[in-house]
Short mmCIF file of C-alpha atoms in Angstrom, two decimals:
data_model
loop_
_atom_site.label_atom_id
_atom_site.label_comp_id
_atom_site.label_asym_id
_atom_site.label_seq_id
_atom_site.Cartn_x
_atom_site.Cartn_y
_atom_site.Cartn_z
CA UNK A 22 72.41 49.91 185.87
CA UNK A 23 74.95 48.72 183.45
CA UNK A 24 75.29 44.95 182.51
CA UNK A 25 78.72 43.03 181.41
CA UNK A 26 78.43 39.77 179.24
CA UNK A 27 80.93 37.00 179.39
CA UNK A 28 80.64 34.88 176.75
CA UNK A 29 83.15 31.98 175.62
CA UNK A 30 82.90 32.44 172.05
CA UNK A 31 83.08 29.05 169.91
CA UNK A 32 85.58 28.58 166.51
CA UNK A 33 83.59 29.53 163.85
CA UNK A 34 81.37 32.66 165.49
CA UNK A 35 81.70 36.18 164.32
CA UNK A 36 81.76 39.37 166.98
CA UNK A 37 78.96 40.53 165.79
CA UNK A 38 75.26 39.48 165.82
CA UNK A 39 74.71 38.95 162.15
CA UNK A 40 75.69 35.90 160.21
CA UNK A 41 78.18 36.19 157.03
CA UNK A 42 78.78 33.62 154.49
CA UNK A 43 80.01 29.94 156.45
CA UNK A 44 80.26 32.02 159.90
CA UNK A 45 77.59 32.12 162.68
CA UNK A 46 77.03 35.52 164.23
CA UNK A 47 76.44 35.59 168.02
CA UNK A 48 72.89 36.20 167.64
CA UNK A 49 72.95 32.17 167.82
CA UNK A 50 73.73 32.01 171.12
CA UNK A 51 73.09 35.68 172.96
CA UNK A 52 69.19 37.08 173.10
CA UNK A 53 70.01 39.76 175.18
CA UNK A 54 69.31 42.81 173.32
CA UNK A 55 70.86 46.36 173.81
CA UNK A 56 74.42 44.78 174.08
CA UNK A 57 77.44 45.74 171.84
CA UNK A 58 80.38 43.41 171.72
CA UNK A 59 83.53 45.23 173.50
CA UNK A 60 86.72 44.32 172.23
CA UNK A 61 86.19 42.05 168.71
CA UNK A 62 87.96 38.23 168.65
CA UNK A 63 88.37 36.95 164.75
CA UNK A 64 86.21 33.86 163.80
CA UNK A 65 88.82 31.35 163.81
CA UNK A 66 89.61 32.39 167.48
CA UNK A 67 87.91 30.75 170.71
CA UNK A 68 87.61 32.43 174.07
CA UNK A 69 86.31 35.33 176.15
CA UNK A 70 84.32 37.79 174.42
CA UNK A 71 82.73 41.05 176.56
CA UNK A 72 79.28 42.55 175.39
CA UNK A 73 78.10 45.41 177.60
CA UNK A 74 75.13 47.89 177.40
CA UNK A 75 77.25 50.94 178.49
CA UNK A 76 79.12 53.27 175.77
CA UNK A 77 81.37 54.28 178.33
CA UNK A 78 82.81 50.79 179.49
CA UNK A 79 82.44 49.45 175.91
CA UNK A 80 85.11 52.24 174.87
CA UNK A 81 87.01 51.34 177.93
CA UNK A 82 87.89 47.72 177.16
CA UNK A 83 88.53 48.03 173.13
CA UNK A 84 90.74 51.50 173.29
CA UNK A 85 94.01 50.01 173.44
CA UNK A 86 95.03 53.46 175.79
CA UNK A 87 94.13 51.79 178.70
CA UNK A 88 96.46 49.23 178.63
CA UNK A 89 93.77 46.59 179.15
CA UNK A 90 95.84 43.62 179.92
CA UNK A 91 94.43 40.24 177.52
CA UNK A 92 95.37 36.63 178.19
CA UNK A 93 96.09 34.18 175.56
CA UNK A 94 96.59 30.58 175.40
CA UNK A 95 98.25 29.81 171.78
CA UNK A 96 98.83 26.32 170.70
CA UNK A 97 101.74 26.59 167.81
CA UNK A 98 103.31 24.60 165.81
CA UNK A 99 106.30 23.17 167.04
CA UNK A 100 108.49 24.00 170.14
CA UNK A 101 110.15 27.40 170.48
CA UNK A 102 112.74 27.59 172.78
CA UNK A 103 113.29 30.44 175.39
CA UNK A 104 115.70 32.50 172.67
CA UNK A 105 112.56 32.37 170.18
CA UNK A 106 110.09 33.59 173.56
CA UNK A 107 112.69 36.32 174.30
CA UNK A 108 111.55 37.97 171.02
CA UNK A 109 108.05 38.04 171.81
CA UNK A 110 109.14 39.65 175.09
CA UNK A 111 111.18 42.56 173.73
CA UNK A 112 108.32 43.71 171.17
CA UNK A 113 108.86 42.05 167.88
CA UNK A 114 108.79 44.07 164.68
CA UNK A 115 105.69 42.88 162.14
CA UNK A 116 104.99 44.58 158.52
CA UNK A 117 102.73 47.51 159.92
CA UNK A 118 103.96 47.90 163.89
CA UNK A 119 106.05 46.86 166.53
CA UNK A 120 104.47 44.99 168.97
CA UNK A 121 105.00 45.88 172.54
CA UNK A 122 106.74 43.66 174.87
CA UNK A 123 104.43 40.59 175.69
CA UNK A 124 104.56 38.24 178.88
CA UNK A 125 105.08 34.98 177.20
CA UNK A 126 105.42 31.43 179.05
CA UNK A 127 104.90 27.81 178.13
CA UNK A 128 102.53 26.06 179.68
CA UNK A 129 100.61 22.29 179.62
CA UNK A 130 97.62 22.29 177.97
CA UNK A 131 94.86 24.42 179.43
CA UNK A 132 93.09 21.91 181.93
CA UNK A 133 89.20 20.93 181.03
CA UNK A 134 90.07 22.61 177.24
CA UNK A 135 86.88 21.68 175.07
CA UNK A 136 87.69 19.93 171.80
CA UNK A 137 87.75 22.24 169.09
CA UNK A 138 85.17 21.80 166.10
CA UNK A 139 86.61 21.23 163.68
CA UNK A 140 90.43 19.91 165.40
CA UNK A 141 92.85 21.70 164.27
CA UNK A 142 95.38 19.90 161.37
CA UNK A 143 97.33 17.05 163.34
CA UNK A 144 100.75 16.07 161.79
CA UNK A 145 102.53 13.09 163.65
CA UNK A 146 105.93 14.23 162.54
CA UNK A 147 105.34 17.84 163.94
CA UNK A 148 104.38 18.55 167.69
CA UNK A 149 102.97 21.31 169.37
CA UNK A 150 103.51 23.44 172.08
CA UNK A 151 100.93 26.09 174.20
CA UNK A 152 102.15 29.55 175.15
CA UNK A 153 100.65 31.87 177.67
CA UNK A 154 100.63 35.54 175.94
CA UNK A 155 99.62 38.80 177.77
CA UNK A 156 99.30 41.75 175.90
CA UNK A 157 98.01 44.85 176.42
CA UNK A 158 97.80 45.68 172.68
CA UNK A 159 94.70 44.06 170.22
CA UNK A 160 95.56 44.90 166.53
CA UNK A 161 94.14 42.56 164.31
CA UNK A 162 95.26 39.02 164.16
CA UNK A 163 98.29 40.43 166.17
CA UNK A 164 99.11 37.17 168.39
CA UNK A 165 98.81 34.96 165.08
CA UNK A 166 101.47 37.34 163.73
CA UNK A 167 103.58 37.38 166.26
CA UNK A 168 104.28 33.65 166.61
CA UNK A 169 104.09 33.35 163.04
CA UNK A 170 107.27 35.93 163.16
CA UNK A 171 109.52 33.93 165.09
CA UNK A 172 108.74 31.10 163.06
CA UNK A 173 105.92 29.14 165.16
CA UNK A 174 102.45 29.38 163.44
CA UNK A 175 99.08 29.72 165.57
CA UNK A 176 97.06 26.58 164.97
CA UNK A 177 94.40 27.30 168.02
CA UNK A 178 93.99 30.31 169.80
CA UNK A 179 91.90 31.21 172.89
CA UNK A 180 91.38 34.21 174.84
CA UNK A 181 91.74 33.30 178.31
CA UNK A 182 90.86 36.52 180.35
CA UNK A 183 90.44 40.43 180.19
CA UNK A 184 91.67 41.94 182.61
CA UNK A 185 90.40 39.90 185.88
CA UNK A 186 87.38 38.48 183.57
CA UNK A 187 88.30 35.17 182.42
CA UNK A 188 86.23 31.77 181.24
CA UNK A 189 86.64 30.15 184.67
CA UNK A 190 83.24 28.15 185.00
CA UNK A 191 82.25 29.46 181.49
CA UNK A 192 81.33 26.31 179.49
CA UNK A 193 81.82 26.82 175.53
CA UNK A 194 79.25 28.72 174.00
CA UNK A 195 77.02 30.22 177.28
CA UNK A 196 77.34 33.40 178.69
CA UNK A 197 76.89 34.84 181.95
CA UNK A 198 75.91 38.25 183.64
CA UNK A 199 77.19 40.99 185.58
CA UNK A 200 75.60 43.08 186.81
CA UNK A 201 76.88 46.82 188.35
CA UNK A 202 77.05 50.80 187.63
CA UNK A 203 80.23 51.94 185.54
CA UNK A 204 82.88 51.86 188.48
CA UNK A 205 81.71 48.29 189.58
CA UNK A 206 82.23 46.66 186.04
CA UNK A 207 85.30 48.78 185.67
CA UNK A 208 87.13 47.94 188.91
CA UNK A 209 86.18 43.55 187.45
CA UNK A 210 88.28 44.61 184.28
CA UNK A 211 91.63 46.23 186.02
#
């Protein structure tokens, strides 16, 4: 039987299971062994990270061919307004690719949000706003570039959900099971 990990994955914590240099590797806080991380999530990013035991599923969620849906919350510097959203929502063009056409909303601050160690930089004379971004795409560092194209940098970023697996009742840093064969772990992701 095939097992899913959902773990909410701290600042600071590699997607993968050996340390490098100043990062921790999630070997720190996942014993399970057999388990291969599905779908990576840079250091500096906080959020929902899948591990499964199954080749098939793990190739599932990271092949960006299946459209697997992924839910961001992005804190950014300043406050776009709906013209600067618009972009994000009819693909923008970056250096290497165009990103598809995201969802993008703002929203208040994620309810029960854990403080961030260490806080991001705080400047009094510049606020902040959160987005809501759904993609279906996961190039490298690709929602930091996107804001950062229309002129709003990423100062915190947190992956929400995966398809229907999100951090609800997932407390920083633990990880829970689930448990199924290929079409029950599947059917959790669509």
């Amino acid at each position: 039987m095939s097992s899913l990990l959902l773990f909410n994955k701290p600042y600071g914590v590699l997607s993968q299971f050996t340390p490098e240099g100043k990062w921790r590797a999630l070997n720190a806080f996942i014993t399970v062994k057999g388990v291969y991380v599905a779908g990576r999530l840079d250091a500096d990013s906080e959020g929902l990270l899948l591990l499964t035991d199954d080749g098939k599923l793990q190739a599932r969620i990271a092949d960006p061919r299946h459209k697997l849906v992924k839910t961001y919350w992005a804190q950014v510097e300043g406050i776009p307004d709906e013209a600067a959203l618009d972009r994000l929502r009819a693909g923008i063009e970056l250096s290497d690719f165009t990103a598809r056409p995201a969802e993008v909303r703002r929203i208040d601050e994620p309810s029960g949000l854990w403080q961030r160690d260490p806080p991001i930089r705080f400047r009094a004379a510049i606020p902040t706003a959160w987005l809501e971004i759904r993609i279906s795409e996961g190039k490298n560092r690709q929602v930091r570039r996107m804001t950062a194209a229309i002129g709003y940098p990423t100062l915190r970023l947190i992956r929400a959900a995966i398809g229907s697996a999100t951090l609800d009742g997932l407390p920083l840093g633990q990880w829970r099971r689930i448990d199924g064969g290929y079409k029950d772990l599947q059917g959790l992701l669509e």
